[in-house]
Coordinates of C-alpha atoms in Angstrom, one line a residue:
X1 CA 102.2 72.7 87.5
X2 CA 99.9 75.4 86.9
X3 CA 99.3 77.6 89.5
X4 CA 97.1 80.3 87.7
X5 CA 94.6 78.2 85.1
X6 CA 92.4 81.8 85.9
X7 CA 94.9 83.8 85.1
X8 CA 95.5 81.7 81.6
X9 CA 92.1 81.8 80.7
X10 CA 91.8 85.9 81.2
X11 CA 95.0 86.1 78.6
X12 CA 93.1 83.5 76.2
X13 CA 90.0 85.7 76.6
X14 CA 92.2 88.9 75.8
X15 CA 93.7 87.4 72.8
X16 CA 90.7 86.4 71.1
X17 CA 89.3 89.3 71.1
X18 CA 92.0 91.5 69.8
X19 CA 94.3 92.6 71.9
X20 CA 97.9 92.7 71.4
X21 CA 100.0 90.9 74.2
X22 CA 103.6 90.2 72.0
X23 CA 104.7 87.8 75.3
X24 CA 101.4 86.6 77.1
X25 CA 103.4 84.3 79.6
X26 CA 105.4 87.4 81.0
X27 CA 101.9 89.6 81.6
X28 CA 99.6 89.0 84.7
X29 CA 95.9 89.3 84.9
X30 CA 94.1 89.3 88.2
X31 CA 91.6 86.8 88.5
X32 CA 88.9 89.9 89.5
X33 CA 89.7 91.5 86.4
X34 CA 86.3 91.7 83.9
X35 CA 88.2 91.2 80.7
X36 CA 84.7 92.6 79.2
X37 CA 85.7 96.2 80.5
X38 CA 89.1 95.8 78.1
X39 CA 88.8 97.0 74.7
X40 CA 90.1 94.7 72.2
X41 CA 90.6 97.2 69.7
X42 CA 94.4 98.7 69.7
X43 CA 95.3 97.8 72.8
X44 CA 98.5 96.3 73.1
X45 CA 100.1 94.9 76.6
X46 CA 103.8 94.8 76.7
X47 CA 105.8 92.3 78.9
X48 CA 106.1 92.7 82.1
X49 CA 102.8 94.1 82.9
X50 CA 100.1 93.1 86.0
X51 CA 96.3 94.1 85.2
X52 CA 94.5 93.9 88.6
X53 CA 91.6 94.9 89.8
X54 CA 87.4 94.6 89.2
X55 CA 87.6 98.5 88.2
X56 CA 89.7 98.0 86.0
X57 CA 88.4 99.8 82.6
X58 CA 91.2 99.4 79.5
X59 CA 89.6 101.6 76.4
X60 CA 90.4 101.5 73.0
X61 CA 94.1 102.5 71.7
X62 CA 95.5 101.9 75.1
X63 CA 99.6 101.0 75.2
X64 CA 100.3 99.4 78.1
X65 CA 104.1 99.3 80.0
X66 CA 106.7 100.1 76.1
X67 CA 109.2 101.6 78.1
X68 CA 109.2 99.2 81.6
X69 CA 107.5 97.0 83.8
X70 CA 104.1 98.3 84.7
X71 CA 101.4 97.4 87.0
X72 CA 97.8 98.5 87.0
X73 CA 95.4 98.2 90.4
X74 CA 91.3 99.5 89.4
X75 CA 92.2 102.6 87.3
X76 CA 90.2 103.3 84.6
X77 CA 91.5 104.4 81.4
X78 CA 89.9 106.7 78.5
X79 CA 91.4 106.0 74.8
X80 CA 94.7 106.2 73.5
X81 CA 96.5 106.6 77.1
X82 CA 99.6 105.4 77.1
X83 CA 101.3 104.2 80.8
X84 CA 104.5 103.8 79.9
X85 CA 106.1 101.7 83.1
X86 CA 105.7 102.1 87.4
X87 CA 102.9 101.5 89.6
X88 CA 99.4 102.9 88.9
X89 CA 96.3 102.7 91.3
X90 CA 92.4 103.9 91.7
X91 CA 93.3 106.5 89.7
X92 CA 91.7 108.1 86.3
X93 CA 93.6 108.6 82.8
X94 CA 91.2 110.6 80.6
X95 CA 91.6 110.2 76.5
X96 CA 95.2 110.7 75.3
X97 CA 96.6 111.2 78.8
X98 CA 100.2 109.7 79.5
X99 CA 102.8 108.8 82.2
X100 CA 106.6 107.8 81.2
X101 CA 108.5 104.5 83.2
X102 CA 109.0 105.2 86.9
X103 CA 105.6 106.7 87.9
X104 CA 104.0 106.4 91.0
X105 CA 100.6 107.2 90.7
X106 CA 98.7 106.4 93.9
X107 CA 95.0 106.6 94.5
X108 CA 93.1 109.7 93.9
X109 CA 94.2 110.9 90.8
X110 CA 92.6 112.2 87.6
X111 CA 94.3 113.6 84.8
X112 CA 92.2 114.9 82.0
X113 CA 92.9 114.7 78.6
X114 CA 96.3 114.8 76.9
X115 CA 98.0 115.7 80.5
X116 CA 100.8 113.8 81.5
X117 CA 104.5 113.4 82.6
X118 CA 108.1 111.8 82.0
X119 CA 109.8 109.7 84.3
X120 CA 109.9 108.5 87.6
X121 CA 106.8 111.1 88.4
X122 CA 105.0 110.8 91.8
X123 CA 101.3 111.8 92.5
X124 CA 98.6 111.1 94.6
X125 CA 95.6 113.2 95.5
X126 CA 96.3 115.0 92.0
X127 CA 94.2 116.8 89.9
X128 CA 95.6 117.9 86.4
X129 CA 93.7 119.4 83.8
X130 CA 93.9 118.6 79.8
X131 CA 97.3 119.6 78.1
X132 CA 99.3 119.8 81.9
X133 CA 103.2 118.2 81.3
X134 CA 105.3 117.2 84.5
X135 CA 108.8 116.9 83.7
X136 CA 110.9 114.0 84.8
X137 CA 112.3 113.0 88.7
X138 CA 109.2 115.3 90.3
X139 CA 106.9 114.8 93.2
X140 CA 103.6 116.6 92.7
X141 CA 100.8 115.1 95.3
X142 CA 98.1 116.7 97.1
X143 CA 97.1 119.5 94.1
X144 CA 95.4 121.1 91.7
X145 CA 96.8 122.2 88.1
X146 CA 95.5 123.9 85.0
X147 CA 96.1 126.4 82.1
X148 CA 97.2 126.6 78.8
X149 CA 95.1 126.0 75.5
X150 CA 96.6 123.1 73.7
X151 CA 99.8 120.7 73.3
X152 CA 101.6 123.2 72.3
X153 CA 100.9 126.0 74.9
X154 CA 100.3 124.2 78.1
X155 CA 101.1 124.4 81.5
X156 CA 104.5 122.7 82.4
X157 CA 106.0 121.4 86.1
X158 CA 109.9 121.5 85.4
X159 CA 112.0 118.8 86.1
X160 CA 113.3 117.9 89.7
X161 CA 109.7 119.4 91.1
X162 CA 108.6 118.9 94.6
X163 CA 105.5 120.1 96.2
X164 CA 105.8 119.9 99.4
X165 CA 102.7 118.7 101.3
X166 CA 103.5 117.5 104.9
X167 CA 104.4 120.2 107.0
X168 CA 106.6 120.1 110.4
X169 CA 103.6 119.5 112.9
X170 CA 103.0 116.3 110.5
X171 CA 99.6 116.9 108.5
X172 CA 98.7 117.5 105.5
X173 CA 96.2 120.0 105.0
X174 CA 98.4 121.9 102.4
X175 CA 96.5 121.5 98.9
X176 CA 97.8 123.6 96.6
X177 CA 95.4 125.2 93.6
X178 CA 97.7 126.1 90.4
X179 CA 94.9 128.0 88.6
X180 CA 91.9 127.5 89.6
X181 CA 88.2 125.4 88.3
X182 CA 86.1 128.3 87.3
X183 CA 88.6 129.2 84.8
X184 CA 90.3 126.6 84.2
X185 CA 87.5 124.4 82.6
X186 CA 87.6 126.8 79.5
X187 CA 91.1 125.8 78.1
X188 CA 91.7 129.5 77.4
X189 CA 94.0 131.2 80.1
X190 CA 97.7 131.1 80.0
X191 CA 99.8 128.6 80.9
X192 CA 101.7 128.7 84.2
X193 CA 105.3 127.2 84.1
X194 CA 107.1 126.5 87.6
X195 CA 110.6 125.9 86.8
X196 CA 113.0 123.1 87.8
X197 CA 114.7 122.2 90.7
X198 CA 112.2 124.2 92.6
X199 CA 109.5 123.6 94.5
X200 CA 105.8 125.0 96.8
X201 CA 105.3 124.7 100.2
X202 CA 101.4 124.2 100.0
X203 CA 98.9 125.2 101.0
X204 CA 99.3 127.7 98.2
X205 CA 97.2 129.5 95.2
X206 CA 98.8 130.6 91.8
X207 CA 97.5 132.7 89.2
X208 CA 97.6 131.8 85.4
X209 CA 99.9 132.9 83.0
X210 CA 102.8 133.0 85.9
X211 CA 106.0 131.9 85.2
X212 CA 108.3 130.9 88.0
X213 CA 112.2 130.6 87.8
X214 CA 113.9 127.6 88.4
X215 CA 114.9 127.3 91.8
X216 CA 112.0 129.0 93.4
X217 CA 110.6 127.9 96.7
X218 CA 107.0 129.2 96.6
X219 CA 105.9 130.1 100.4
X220 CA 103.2 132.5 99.8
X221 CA 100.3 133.1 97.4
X222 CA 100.9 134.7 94.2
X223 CA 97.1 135.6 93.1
X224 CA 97.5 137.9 90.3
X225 CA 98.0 136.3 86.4
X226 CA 100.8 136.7 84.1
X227 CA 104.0 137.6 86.2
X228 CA 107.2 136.6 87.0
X229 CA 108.2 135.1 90.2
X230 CA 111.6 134.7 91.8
X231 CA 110.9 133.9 95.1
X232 CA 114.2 134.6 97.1
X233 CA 115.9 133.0 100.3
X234 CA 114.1 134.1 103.8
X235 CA 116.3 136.6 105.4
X236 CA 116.3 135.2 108.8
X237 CA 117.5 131.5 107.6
X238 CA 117.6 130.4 111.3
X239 CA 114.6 131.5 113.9
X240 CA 112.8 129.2 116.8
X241 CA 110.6 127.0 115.9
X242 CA 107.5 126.7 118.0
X243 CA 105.4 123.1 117.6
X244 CA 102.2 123.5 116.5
X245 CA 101.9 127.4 116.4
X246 CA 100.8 127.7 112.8
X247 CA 101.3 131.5 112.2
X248 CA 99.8 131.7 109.1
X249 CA 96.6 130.2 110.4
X250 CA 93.7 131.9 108.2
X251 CA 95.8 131.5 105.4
X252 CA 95.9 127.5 105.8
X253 CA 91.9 127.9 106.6
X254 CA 91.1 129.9 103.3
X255 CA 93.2 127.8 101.5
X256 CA 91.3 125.1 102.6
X257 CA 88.3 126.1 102.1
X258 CA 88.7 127.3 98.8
X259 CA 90.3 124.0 97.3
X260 CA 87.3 122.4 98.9
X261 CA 84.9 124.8 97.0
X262 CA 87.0 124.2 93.3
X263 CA 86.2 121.0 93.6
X264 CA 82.3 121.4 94.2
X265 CA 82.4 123.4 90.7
X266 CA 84.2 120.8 89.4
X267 CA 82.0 118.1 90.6
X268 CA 79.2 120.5 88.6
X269 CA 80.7 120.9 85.7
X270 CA 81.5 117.0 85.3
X271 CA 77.8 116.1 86.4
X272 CA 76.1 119.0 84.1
X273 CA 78.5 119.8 81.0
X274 CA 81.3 116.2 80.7
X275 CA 78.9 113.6 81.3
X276 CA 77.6 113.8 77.6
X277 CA 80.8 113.4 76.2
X278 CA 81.6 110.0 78.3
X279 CA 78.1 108.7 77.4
X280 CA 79.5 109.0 73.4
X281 CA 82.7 106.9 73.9
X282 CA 83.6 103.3 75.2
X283 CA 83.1 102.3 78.5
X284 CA 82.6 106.2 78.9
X285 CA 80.3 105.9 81.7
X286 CA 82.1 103.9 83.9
X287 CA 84.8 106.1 83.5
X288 CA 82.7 109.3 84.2
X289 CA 81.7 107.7 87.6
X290 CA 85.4 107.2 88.1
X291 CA 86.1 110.3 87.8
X292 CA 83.2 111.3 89.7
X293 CA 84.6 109.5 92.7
X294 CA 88.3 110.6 92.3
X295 CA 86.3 113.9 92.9
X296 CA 84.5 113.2 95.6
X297 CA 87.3 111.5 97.4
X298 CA 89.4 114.6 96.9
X299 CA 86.6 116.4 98.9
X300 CA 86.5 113.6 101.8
X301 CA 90.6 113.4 102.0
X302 CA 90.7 117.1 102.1
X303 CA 88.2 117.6 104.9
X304 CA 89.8 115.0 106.6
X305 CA 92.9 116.3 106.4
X306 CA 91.7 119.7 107.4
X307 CA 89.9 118.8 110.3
X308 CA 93.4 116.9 111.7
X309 CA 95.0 120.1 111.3
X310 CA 92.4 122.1 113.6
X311 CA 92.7 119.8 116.3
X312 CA 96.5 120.6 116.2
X313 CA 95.9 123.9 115.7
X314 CA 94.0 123.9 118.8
X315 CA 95.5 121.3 121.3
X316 CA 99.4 121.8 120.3
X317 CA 100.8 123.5 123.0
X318 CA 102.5 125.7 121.0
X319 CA 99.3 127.8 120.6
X320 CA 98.4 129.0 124.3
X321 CA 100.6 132.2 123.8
X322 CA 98.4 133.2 121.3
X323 CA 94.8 134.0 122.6
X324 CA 93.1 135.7 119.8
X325 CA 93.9 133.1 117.9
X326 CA 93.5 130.1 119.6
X327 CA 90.0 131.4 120.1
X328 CA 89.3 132.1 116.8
X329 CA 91.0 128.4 116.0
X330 CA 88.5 126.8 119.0
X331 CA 85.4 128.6 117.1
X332 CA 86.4 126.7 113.7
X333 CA 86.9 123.2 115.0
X334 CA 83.5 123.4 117.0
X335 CA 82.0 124.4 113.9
X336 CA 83.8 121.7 111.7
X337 CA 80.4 119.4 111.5
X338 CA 78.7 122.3 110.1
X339 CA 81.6 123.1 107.8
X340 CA 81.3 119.5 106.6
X341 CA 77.4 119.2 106.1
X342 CA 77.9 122.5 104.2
X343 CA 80.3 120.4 101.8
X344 CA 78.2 117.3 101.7
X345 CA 75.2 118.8 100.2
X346 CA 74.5 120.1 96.7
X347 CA 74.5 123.8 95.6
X348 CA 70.6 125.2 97.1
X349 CA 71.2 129.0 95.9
X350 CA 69.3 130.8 93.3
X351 CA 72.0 132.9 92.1
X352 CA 73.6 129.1 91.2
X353 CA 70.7 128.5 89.5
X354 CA 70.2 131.7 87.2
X355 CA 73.8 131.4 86.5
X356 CA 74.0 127.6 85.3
X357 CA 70.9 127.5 83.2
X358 CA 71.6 130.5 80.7
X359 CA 74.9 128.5 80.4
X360 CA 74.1 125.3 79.6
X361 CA 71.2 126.6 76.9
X362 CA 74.1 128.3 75.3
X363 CA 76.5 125.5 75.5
X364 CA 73.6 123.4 74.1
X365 CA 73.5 125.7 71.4
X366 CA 77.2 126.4 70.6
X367 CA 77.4 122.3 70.2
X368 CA 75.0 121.4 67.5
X369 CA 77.4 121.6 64.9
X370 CA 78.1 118.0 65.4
X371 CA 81.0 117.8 67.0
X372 CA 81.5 115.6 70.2
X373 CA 84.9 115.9 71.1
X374 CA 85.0 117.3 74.3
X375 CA 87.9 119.6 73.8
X376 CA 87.1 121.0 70.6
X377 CA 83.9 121.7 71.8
X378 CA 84.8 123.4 74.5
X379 CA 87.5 125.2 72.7
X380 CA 85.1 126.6 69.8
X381 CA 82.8 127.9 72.5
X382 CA 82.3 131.7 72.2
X383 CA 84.4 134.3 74.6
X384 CA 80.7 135.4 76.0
X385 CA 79.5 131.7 76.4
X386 CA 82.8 131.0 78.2
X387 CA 82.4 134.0 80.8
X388 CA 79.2 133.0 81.5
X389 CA 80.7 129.1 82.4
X390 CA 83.3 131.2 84.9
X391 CA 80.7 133.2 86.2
X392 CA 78.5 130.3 86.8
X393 CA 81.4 128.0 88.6
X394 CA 82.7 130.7 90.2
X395 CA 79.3 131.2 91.7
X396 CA 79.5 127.9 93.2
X397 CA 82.8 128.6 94.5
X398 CA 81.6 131.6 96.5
X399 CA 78.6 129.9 97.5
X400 CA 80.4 127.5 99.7
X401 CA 82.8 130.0 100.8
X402 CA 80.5 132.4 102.0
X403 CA 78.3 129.7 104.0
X404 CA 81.6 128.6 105.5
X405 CA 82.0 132.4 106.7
X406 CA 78.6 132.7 107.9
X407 CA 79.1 129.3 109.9
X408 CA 82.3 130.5 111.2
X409 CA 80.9 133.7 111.7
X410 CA 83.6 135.2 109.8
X411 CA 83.0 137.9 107.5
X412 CA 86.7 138.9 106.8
X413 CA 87.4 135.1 104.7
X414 CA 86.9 133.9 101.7
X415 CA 85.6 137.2 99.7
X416 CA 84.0 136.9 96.5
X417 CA 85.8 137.1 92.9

């Protein structure tokens, strides 16, 4: 007996228009799946694979589970991405982006074009920007990646990577930024390397063009570009451990805070310069709002996660011994509504504004030679068009920063580039 005619009829529908299944009684198609949001043109679905999911968006040139077993829950796909085999959900794979057999993508992530990693890699809440290559056996969730210029200069995560995001007092407000928007966007800085069989202990910020050796444990920000990091055993290997103290307290709330403000000037730059681009391709629009809400759920997981952590911060017991800064951590959390209405509106500044619009006339300009590929575009632009993108998105960084320091009445965080 037949226990799935709906699930026949989706393959049918598949077949006839175009697309390559070699074993159509081994693959599985959800019976929510639109088969009008799959392109039948080069996509091929190897055995073994499960499609689920009315999100679901399956773009031209697509290869679906070579390597392994694969299963996809409402993630949209750009062209040419291959998923090679694992588990991938509500996440966003951008042209030419890739994942080998073993991933473990949960929700949340976006990877831009032509990023991607070998096997058995494991994000959620990840953000990497075009050309970004994980190696293999690596754990990389809850963080922020960019640099390098092209496939053949690009940032790399080296194999047997962890980023550790869930901290003794259990939460997780430890976002890590590995570069940064502003700059990033551009496709022109260095690339950062963080060698194997090492691993951060987030929250923490790294400059471009830094190379770190294998084996390092990053505990600390390392802001300036292009150096080389060893970061060395703690000299006190054994020391009391205090529930809930969180020493390092105003570097966890800048940290924040900043993360939070990258991806506002991301959330511009896809709304005012990448939407274009997805408006040229297939099923590029309903990709763009993916990605627009990969975005924005970064922002609500991030505050969420942020605001557990002051009520910790606050309430542990491990905190009392500390006045100064238990008040200052009481001042915060009785501000956090006003730290998240500052995050749920749109940029109202006029420095934004004369910053963005000189921008975008020149980007206007520098792009009328025809050419709608998004990264060639953006990588022909000219070095004073590019500064004046940085300037602009670092504006909205330091917008939000500095209203958050007003709020919080705090004039020492979260200084200006």
């Amino acid at each position: 007996m037949d226990f799935r005619p709906k699930c026949r009829e989706q393959l049918q529908r598949l077949l006839d228009k175009g697309v390559n299944i070699p074993n159509p009684q081994t693959v599985d198609i959800g019976d929510d799946v639109n088969t009008d949001q799959i392109s039948g043109n080069g996509v091929t679905i190897y055995p073994g694979c499960r499609i689920y999911g009315g999100k679901t968006v399956i773009s031209s040139g697509c290869k679906l589970g070579y390597e392994a077993p694969l299963t996809i829950e409402n993630c949209q796909l750009g062209q040419f991405v291959e998923l090679k085999g694992g588990f991938v959900s509500k996440s966003v794979f951008l042209t030419k982006s890739n994942i080998g057999m073993g991933a473990h993508v949960r929700e949340g992530c976006l990877l831009e074009e032509e990023a991607g990693g070998a096997h058995s890699v494991g994000l959620k809440q990840t953000i990497l920007f075009p050309f970004v290559t994980l190696g293999s056996l690596i754990n990389f969730c809850d963080c922020f990646m960019s640099g390098g210029t092209s496939r053949s200069d690009h940032s790399e995560v080296g194999s047997s990577y962890i980023h550790f995001n869930f901290t003794p007092d259990a939460d997780k407000s430890t976002p890590s930024m590995i570069g940064d928007v502003p700059r990033g966007v551009m496709l022109n800085q260095p690339p950062i390397f963080l060698g194997g069989q090492g691993g951060i202990v987030g929250p923490v910020r790294l400059g471009f063009g830094n190379v770190v050796a294998a084996g390092s444990i990053l505990r600390k920000d390392y802001l300036q570009d292009n150096q080389l990091i060893l970061d060395a055993p703690s000299l006190r290997p054994v020391r009391k451990y205090i529930p809930g103290s969180y020493p390092n307290f105003r570097r966890l709330l800048e940290n924040n805070i900043l993360y939070l403000a990258n991806l506002k000037a991301l959330e511009e730059w896809y709304i005012h310069v990448r939407k274009p681009f997805f408006e040229t391709q297939e099923f590029g629009l309903m990709i763009y709002q993916g990605a627009l809400d990969i975005i924005s759920g970064a922002e609500t997981e991030r505050f969420k996660r942020f605001q557990a952590m002051l009520e910790k911060a606050v309430f542990a017991s491990g905190c009392k011994s500390d006045v100064e800064s238990l008040k200052e951590r009481r001042t915060v959390l009785e501000r956090v509504a006003d730290i998240a209405n500052i995050f749920q509106t749109t940029v109202k500044d006029d420095a934004v504004s004369r910053s963005r619009e000189p921008f975008l006339k020149d980007f206007a300009t520098s792009g009328k030679d025809g050419q709608r590929n998004y990264i060639e575009t953006i990588k022909k632009l000219p070095p004073d068009v590019s500064a004046r993108g940085v300037q602009w998105l670092q504006t909205i960084v330091n917008y939000y920063c500095q209203r958050t320091a007003t709020v919080i009445s705090s004039a020492e965080l979260f200084k200006p580039v």
